[in-house]
Structure formats: structure tokens, C-alpha cells
GROMACS .gro file of C-alpha atoms in nm:
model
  420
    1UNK     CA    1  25.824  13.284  19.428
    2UNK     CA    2  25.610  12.974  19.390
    3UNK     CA    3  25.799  12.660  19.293
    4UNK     CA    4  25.719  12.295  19.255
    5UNK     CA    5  25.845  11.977  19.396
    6UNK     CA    6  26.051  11.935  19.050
    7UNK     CA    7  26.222  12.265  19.076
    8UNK     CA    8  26.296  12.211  19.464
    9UNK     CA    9  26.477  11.890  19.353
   10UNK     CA   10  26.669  12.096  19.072
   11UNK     CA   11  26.757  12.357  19.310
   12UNK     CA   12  26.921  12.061  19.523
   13UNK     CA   13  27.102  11.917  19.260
   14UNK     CA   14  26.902  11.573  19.229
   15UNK     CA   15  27.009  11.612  18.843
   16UNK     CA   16  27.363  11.765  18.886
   17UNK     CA   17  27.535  12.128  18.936
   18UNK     CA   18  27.486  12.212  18.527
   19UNK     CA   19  27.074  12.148  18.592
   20UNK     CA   20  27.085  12.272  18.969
   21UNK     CA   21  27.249  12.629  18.799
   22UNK     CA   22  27.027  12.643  18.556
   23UNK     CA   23  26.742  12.646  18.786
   24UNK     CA   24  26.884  12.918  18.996
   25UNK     CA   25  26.983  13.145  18.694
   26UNK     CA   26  26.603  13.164  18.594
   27UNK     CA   27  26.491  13.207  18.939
   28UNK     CA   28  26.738  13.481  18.966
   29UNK     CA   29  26.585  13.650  18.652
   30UNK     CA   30  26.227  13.562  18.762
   31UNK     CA   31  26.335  13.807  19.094
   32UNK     CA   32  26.491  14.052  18.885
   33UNK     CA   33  26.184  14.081  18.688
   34UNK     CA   34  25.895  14.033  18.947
   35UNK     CA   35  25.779  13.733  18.914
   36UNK     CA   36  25.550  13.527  19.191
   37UNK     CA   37  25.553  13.200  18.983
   38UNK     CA   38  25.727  13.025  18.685
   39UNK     CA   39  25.577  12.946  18.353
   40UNK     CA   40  25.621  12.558  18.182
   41UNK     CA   41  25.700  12.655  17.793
   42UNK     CA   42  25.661  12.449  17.509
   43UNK     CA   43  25.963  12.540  17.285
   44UNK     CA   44  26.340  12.739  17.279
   45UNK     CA   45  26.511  12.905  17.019
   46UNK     CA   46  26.851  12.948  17.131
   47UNK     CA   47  27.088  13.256  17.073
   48UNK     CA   48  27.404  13.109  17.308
   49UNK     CA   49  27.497  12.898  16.960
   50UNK     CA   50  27.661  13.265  16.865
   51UNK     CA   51  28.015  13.269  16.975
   52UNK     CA   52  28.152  13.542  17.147
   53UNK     CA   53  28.459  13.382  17.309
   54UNK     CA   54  28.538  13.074  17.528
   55UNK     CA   55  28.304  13.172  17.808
   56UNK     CA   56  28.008  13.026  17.551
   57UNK     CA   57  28.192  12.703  17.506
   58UNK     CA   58  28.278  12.621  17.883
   59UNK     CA   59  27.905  12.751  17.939
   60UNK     CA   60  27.813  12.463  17.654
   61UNK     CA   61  28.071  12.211  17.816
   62UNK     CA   62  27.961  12.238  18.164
   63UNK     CA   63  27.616  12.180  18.016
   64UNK     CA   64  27.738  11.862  17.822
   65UNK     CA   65  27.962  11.747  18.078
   66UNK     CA   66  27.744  11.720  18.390
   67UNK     CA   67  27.476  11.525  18.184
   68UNK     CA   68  27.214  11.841  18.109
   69UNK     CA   69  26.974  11.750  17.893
   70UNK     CA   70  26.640  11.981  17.755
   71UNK     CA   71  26.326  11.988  17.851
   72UNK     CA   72  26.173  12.096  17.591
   73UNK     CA   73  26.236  12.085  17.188
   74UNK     CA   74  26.539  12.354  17.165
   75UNK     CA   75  26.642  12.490  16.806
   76UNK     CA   76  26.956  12.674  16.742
   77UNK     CA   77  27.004  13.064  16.598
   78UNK     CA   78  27.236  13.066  16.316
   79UNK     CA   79  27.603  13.077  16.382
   80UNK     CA   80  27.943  13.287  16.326
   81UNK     CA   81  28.094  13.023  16.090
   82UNK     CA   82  27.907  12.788  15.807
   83UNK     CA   83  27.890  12.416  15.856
   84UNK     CA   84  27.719  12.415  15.502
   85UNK     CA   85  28.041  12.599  15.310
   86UNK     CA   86  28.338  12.503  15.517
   87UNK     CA   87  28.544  12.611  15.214
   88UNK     CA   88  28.432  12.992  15.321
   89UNK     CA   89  28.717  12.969  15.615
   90UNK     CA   90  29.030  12.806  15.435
   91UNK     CA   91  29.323  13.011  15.516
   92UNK     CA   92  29.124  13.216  15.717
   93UNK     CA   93  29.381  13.409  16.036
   94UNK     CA   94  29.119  13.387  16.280
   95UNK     CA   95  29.142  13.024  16.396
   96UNK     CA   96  29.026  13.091  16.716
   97UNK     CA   97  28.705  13.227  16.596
   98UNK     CA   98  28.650  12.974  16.326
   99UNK     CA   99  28.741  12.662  16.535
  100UNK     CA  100  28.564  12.824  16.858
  101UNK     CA  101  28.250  12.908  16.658
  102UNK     CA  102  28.253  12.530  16.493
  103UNK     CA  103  28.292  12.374  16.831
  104UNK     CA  104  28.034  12.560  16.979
  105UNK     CA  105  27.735  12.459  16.746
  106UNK     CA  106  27.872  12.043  16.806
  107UNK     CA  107  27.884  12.126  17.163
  108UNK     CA  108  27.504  12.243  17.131
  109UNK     CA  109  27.351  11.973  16.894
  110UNK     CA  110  27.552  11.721  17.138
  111UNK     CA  111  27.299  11.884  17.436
  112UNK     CA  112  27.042  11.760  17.162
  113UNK     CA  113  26.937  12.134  16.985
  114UNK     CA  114  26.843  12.049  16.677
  115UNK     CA  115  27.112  12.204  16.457
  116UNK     CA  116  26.850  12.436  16.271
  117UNK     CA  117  27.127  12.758  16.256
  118UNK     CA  118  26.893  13.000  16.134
  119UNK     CA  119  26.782  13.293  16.271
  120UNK     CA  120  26.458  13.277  16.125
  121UNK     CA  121  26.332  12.945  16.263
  122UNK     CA  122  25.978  13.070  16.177
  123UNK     CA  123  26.038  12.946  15.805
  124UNK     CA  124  26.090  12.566  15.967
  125UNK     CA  125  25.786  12.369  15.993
  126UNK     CA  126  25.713  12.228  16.367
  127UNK     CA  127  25.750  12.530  16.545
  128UNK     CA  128  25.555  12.719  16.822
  129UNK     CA  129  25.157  12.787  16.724
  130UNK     CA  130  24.963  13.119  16.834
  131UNK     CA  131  24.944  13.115  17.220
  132UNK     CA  132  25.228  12.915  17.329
  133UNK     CA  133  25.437  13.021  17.574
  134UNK     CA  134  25.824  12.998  17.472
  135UNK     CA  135  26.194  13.080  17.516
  136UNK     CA  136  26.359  13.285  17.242
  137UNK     CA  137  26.705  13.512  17.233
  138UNK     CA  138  26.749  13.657  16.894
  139UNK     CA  139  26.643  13.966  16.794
  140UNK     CA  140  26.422  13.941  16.538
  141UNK     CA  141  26.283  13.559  16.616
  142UNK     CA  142  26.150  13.712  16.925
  143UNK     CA  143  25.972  14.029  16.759
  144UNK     CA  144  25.854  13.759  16.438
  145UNK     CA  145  25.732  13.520  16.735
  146UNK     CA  146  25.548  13.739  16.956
  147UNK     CA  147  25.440  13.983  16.678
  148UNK     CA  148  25.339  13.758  16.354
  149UNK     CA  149  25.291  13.397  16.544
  150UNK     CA  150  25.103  13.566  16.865
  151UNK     CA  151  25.364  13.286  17.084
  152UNK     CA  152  25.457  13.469  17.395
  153UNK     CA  153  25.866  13.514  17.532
  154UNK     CA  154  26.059  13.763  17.652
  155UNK     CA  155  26.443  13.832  17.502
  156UNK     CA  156  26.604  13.556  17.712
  157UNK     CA  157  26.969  13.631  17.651
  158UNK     CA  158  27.277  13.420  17.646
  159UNK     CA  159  27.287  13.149  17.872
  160UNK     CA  160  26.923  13.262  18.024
  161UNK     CA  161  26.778  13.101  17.707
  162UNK     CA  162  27.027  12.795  17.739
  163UNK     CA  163  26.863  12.782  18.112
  164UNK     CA  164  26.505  12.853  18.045
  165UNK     CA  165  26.488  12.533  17.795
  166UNK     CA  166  26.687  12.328  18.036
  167UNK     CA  167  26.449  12.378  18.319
  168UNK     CA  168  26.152  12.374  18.092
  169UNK     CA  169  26.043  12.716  18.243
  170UNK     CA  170  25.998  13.080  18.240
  171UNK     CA  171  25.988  13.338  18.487
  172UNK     CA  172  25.579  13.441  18.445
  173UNK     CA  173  25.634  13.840  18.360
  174UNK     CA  174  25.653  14.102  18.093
  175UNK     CA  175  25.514  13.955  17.787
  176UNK     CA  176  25.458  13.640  17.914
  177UNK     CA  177  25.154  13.749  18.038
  178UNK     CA  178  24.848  13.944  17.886
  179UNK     CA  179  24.898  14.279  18.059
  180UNK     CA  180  25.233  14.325  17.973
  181UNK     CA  181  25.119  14.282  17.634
  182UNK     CA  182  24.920  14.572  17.602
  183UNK     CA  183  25.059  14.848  17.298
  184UNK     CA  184  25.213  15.163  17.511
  185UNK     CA  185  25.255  15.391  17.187
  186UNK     CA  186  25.032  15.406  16.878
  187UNK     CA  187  25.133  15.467  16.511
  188UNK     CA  188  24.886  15.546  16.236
  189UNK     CA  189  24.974  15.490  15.861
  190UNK     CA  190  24.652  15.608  15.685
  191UNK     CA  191  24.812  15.896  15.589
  192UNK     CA  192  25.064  15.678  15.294
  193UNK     CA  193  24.924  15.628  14.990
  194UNK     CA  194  24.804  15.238  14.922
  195UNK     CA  195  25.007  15.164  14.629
  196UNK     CA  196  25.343  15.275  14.844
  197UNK     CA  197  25.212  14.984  15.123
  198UNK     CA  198  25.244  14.751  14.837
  199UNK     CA  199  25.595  14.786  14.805
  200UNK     CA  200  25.826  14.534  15.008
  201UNK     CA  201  26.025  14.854  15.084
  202UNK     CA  202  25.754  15.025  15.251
  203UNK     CA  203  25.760  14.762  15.592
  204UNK     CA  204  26.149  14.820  15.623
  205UNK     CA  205  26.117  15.130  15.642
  206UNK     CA  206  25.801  15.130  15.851
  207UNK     CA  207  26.005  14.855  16.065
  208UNK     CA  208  26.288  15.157  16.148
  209UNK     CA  209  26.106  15.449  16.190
  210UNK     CA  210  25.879  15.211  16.421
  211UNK     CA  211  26.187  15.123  16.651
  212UNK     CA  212  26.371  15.451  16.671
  213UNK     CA  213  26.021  15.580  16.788
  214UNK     CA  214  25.942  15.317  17.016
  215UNK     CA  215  26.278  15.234  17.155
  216UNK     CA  216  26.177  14.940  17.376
  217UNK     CA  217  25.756  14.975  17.446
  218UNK     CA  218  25.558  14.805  17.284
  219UNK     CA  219  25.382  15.010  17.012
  220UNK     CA  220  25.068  14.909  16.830
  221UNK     CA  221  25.055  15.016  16.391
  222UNK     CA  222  24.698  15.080  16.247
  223UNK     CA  223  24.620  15.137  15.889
  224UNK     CA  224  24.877  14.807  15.733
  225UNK     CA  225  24.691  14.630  15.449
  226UNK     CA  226  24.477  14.291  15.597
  227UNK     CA  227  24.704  14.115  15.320
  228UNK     CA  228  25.066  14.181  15.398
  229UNK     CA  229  25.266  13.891  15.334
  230UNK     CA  230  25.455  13.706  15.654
  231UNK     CA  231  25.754  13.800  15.410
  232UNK     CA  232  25.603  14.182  15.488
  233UNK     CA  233  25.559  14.110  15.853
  234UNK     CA  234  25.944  13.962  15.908
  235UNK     CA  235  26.057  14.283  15.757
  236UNK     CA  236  25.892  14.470  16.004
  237UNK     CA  237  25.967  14.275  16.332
  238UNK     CA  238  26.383  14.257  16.207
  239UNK     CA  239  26.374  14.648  16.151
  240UNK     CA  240  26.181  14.713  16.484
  241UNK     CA  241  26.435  14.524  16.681
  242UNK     CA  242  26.743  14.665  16.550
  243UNK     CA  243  26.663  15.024  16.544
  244UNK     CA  244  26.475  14.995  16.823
  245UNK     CA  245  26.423  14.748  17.120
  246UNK     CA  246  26.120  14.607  17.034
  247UNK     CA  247  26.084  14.224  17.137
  248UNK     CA  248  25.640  14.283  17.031
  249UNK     CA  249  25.484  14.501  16.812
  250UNK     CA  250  25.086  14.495  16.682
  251UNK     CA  251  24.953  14.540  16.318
  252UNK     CA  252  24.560  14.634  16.393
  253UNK     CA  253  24.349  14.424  16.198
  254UNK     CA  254  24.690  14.231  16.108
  255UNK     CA  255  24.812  14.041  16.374
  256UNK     CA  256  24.719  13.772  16.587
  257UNK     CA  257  24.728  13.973  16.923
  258UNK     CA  258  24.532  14.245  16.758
  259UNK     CA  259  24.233  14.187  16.546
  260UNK     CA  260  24.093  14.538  16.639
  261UNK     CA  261  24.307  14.860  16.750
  262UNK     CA  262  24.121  14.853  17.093
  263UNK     CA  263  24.179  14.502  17.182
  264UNK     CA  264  24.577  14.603  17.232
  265UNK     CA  265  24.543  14.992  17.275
  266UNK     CA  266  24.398  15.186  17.567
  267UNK     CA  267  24.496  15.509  17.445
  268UNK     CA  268  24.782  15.751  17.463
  269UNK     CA  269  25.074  15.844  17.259
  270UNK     CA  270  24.970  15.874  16.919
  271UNK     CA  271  25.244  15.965  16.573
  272UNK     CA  272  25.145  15.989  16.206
  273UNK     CA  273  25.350  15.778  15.958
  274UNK     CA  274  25.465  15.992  15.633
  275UNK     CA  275  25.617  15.994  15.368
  276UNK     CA  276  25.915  16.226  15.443
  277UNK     CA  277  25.890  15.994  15.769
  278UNK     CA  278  25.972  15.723  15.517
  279UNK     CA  279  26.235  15.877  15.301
  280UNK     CA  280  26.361  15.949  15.635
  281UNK     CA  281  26.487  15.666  15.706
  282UNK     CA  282  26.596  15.567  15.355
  283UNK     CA  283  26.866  15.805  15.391
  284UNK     CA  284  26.972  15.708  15.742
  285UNK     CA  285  26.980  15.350  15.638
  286UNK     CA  286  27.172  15.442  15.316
  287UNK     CA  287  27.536  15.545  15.437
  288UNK     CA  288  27.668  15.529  15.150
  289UNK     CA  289  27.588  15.766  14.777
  290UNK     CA  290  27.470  15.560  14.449
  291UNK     CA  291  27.739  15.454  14.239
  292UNK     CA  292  27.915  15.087  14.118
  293UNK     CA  293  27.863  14.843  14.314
  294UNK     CA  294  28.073  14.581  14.524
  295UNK     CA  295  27.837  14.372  14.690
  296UNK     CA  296  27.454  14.288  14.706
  297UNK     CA  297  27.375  14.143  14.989
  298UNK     CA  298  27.045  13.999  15.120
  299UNK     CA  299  26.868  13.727  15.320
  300UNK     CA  300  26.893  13.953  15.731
  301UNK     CA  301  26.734  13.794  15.838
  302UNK     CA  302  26.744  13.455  15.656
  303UNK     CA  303  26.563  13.424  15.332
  304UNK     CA  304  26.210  13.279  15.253
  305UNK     CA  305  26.146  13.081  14.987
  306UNK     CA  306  25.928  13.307  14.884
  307UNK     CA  307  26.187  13.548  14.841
  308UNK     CA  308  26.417  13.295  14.681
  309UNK     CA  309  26.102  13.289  14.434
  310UNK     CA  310  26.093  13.676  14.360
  311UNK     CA  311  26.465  13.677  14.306
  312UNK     CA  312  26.432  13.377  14.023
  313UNK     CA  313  26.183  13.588  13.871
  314UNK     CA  314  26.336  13.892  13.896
  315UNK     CA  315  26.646  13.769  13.736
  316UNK     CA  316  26.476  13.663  13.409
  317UNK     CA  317  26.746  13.467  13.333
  318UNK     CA  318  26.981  13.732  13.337
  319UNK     CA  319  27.301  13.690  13.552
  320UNK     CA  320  27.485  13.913  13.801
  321UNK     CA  321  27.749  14.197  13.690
  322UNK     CA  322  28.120  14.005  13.651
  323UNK     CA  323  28.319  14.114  13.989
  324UNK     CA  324  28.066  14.159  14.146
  325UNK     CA  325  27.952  13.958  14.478
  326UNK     CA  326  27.557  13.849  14.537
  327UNK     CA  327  27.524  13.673  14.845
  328UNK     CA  328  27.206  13.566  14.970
  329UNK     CA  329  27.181  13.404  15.350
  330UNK     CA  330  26.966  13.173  15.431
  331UNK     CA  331  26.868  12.838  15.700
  332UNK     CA  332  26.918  12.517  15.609
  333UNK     CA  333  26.532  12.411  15.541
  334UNK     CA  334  26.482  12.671  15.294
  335UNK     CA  335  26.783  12.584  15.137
  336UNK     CA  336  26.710  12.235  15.083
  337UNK     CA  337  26.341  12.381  14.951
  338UNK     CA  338  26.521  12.561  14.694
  339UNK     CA  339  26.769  12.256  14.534
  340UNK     CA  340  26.451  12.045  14.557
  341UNK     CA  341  26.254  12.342  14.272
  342UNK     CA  342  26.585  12.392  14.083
  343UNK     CA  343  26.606  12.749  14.197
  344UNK     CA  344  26.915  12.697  14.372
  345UNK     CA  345  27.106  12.608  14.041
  346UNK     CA  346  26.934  12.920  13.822
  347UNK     CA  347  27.097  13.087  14.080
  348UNK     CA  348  27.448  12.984  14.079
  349UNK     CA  349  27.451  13.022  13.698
  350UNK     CA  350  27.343  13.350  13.740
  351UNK     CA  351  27.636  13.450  13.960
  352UNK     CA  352  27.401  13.450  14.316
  353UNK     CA  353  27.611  13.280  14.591
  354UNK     CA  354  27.326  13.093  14.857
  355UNK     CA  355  27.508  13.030  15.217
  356UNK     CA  356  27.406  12.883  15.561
  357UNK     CA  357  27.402  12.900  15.869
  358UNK     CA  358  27.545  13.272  15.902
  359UNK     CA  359  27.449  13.647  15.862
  360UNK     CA  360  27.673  13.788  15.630
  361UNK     CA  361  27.756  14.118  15.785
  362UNK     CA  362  27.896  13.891  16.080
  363UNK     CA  363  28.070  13.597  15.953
  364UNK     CA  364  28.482  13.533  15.924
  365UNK     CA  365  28.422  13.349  15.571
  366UNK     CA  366  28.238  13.661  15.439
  367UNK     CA  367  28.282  13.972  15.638
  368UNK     CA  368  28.597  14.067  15.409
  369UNK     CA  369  28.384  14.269  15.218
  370UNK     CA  370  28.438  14.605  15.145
  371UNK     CA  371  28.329  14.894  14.952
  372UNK     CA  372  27.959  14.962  14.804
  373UNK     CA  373  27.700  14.742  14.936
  374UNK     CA  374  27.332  14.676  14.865
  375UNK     CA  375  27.097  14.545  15.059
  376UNK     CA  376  26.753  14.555  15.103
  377UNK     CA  377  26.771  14.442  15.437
  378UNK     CA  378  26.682  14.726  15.761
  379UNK     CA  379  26.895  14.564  15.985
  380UNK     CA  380  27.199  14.436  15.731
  381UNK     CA  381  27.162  14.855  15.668
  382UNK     CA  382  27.175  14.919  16.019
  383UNK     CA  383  27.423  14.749  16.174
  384UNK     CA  384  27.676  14.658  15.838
  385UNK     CA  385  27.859  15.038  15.851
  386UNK     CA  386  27.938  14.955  16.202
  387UNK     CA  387  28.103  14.632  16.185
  388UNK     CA  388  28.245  14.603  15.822
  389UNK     CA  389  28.404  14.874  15.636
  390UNK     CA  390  28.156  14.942  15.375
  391UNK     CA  391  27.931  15.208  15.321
  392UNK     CA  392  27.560  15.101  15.227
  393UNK     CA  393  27.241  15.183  14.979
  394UNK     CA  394  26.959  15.074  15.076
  395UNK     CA  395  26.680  14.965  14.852
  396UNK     CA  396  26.406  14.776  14.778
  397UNK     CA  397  26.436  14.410  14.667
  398UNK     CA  398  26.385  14.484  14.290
  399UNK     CA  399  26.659  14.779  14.306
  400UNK     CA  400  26.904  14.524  14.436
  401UNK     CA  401  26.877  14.264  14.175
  402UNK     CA  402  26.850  14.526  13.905
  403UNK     CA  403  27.192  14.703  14.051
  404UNK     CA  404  27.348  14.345  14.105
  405UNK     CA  405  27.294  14.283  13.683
  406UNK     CA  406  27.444  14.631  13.642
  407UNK     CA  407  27.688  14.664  13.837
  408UNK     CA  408  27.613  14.984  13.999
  409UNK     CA  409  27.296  15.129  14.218
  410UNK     CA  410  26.964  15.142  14.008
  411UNK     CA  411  26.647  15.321  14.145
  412UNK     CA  412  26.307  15.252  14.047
  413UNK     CA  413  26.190  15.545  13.852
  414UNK     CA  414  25.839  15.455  13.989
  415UNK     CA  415  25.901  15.408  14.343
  416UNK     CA  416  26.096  15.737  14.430
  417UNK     CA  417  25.920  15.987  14.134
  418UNK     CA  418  25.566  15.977  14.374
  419UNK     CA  419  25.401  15.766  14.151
  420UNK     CA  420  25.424  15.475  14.390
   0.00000   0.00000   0.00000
């Protein structure tokens, strides 16, 4: 593999045995994976800020301690605990997991990642344009990236992505470069009818049966409308990459990578998209029957202020069923957006609870929830039943705020009667 004079004196620990390791973990990957040459990048989104034990703080601490420092401006996912509602944790049995998840995002902004804890760093202004080639570990931020911005990364996993924006470098394969960017399954929707691909439901749903079908190629969808919103596009790229393993998927005509089928499509495997396709996986993502509700939960990934915006309007004033929870997830940025329009207090007199930094289907403060859950949210629906003990219903975004003023599941008569 080609390397430089910089990486030669990395490799001989010129900067120290945290940056001389991280040089040899991504030239260990770049073998795994073929490469002949590294790739400089231009950003990092990290997913190592997620605690899973003590092995991700001595990671961090060997990092900090021998004097690592970024090459390259380095955000951080969201984490397991909330530095924005501390109060979430008091009493809380798990100490180790609160205290190890709190020292593990200092340990990180100490390395100098700028303490962003959201998984959807794509709502934060500053971030990587159409083109760039950059390092990214979560789920959906690397489907949303490669998909909706046209940036380029592979899933660099914990401490890979930790290493990657250390060195300033990538190994130069998969979708780092433009073959292995080419669509290796095809998906038609002409067949739904227009009014259905107006409904925010419709690219959740889409986003599932898309990444059950694809599993981990790439796969290319023609027929989306030339206006879906990025709020349309997220939905997809979360869904694809939970149900699935997709780290890039193509809208024809839609996104960046594809302004024409053909550019990303050389033929092949071809599916048709339909409605029982759809309603499909409405039931697979609903685990649970209609019926009172517990909890609404939404914001997986983290909330737009756009959404924030439906949700105000939505509400009409109204407020949310007494007993029951409404929790809405979302980064830091957005959340500030919100206090600054007011929309942030219309929602805690309505009974909507707004928190940081976390997903709530994997959080100490929160994941004490039990019982009847809604969610509009393909991957809160997807993995929830598997790591909380709820059961789920699955809806669009109007369903949940109508069931969270009820109290119980409401369906929109328009939406499943085929009008829509």
C-alpha cells in the first residue's frame, strides 16, 4: 500500500504509541479491504462516543493520555446518557453505565470532538458538502451522508472511526471510490399511487422494505417525487440501515449521486414497490395491536426542526393525554433552534418532553418504559421490541400526535381506507 513520508513517521511513533496505533489500525483495515493507497478526508463523525463498557474509555484515555490530537474537524454521535437532563439519571442502579457513559463523552471533547451528541449531525450547519470524502460510524449518518449529501465514507466502526480522524485518512475502497458506488439492485415505485408518496409514512416504509431487500448492496429507487423533503430522505436512509445494511442508497432523479437512473444503474436485479409491499411492513414494524397508549415516542433519529414545526402545528394547542409520556429526541443545535421560536415552551405546556443527546429506546434515564408505544420512527419500530419491553404501533407522524392527545392508537381514516 502506498504511504507518505507523514504516515511513515506515524508508523514510527514520531507522535507517540496512541498516533503510531492509530496509523496501523487503518492500514490494517485498508489490507482487509484492498486498498493500494489511503485517502486524506475532510471531516469525522464519530460513533466510539457510545459506551459499551470500559474498553471505550481506556480506548479514549490512551488517546488523551499519549497527547493524540485530530486531524481533521471530528463531531460526536449522540450518547447513552444526557448531559442536557442530568436529572433523567438520579437514583438511577446503573452507575456504572451512567458514570461510564458521562466520562466517555468528556474524555472525547477533551481529544477536541466537538461535543455535537447527535446522531443526525446533518441538521448542524458546517458539515461535509457533496463530494467530500469523510469518516462516519453511525448507522444512519452514514446512509444520510452518502445517500442525501453525495459525501463519500464507508461504516468506520468503533475505534476505526476514532483512528481514521486521528490520522486524517481513509483506506481508498468501497464507497470511497466511484465504482464501488455503482447501485447493485434496482427498485421501482411507479406502481404507488402519488398522493400515498406524499405521506411522511410512505419513505419509512419504503426505507424497510428497501433494506430487508437489499441487505447490504447498494440499491438504486426510481419513481420518488423530485420534491421529497431532506426530512423524507432521513427517513429513508435510517430505515435502510436498520432493516437492512445499507451504508448508500440512490433516489433517481433525487439524489445527488443520481440525477438519472443510468448514471448509478447498469442493469440487473429489478423489484416492484406495492402497496401490500407497504402494508407489509407496517405490520412487521407494528408488534404490538391498537389500543391505550403508554408512550409516544419520536425524534430516531434526532428531530428536525422542521419536524419540531409539524408537531407545533399539529398540536393546535391541544396538549398530550394525562399519564401519558411524549418524548421527542433530538441534538443540541436543533434544540437551541427551537427555545430561540418559542416552540420548545408550546411544547412543554402541552405535555411533550424534548431531550438530548440520547435515543430513547437506548438510554438508562428513559429506557424504563414499558407497555404500548408509538412511534413513527422505522428504526425506533425496529429495534425498540428487542431491547425494551414494549410492544410497538407504528404510524405516521400525524397518527402519533393524534393518539398522544387521546390516549390510545388513532388511524387516519384517509391514509389506510385507499383514499391516500
Amino acid at each position: 500500500m502506498q504511504i507518505d513520508r507523514d504516515d511513515d513517521d506515524l508508523l514510527a511513533g514520531k507522535r507517540g504509541p496512541a498516533m503510531k496505533l492509530a496509523m496501523e489500525l487503518v492500514l490494517q483495515a485498508g489490507r482487509i479491504m484492498g486498498a493500494k493507497r489511503l485517502q486524506p478526508v475532510t471531516f469525522a463523525h464519530l460513533d466510539a462516543c457510545f459506551y459499551n463498557g470500559q474498553a471505550h474509555i481506556d480506548f479514549a484515555q490512551y488517546c488523551l493520555d499519549h497527547g493524540a490530537t485530530f486531524a481533521v474537524p471530528t463531531w460526536g454521535n449522540n450518547g447513552v446518557v444526557s448531559l442536557t437532563h442530568p436529572h433523567l439519571y438520579d437514583g438511577n442502579p446503573d452507575r456504572e453505565m451512567v458514570d461510564g457513559a458521562r466520562k466517555l463523552l468528556e474524555l472525547y471533547e477533551a481529544l477536541g470532538c466537538k461535543p455535537t451528541w447527535t446522531c443526525a449531525p446533518y441538521h448542524l450547519p458546517g458539515g461535509p458538502k457533496f463530494g467530500d470524502q469523510i469518516v462516519a460510524g453511525e448507522s444512519n449518518a452514514v446512509s444520510f451522508y452518502n445517500s442525501v449529501t453525495g459525501a463519500r465514507t464507508n461504516k468506520y466502526g468503533d475505534y476505526l472511526d476514532v483512528a481514521c480522524a486521528l490520522v486524517g485518512k481513509v483506506p481508498f475502497a468501497g464507497l470511497q471510490t466511484d465504482e464501488g458506488r455503482i447501485a447493485q439492485i434496482h427498485l421501482s415505485t411507479d406502481e404507488i399511487p402519488e398522493e400515498w408518496k406524499r405521506q411522511d409514512i410512505f419513505y419509512h416504509l419504503l426505507g424497510h422494505h428497501v433494506g430487508r431487500l437489499a441487505g447490504r448492496r447498494i440499491p438504486v429507487v426510481s419513481g420518488l417525487p423530485k420534491n421529497a423533503s431532506i426530512d423524507n430522505l432521513k427517513a429513508v436512509s435510517s430505515a435502510v440501515a436498520a432493516s437492512g445494511g445499507v451504508e448508500l442508497w440512490h433516489g433517481a432523479g433525487v439524489t445527488p449521486d443520481a440525477p438519472t437512473l443510468e448514471k448509478v444503474w447498469r442493469g440487473g436485479e429489478t423489484h416492484v414497490l406495492t402497496r401490500q409491499h407497504l402494508a407489509e411492513a407496517q405490520a412487521v414494524l407494528s408488534s404490538g395491536r391498537d389500543g391505550p397508549l403508554d408512550v409516544v415516542a419520536l425524534g430516531t433519529p434526532h428531530f428536525s426542526a422542521s419536524e419540531f414545526a409539524d408537531v407545533v402545528t399539529l398540536l393546535q394547542g391541544r396538549k398530550v393525554k394525562p399519564g401519558l409520556r411524549f418524548i421527542i429526541t433530538a441534538g443540541r443545535f436543533v434544540m437551541g433552534y427551537i427555545e430561540q421560536k418559542g416552540w420548545a415552551d408550546i411544547l412543554r405546556k402541552a405535555g411533550v418532553e424534548v431531550v438530548g443527546d440520547i435515543c430513547s429506546y437506548y438510554a438508562p434515564g428513559i429506557n424504563t418504559m414499558k407497555g404500548r408505544v408509538m412511534t413513527n420512527a422505522a428504526k425506533w419500530a425496529y429495534y425498540a421490541p428487542g431491547m425494551l419491553p414494549v410492544e410497538v404501533c407504528f404510524g405516521s407522524l400525524r397518527e402519533c400526535v393524534e393518539s398522544a392527545v387521546k390516549g390510545e392508537v388513532w388511524r387516519d381514516p384517509a391514509l389506510w381506507s385507499g383514499r391516500a
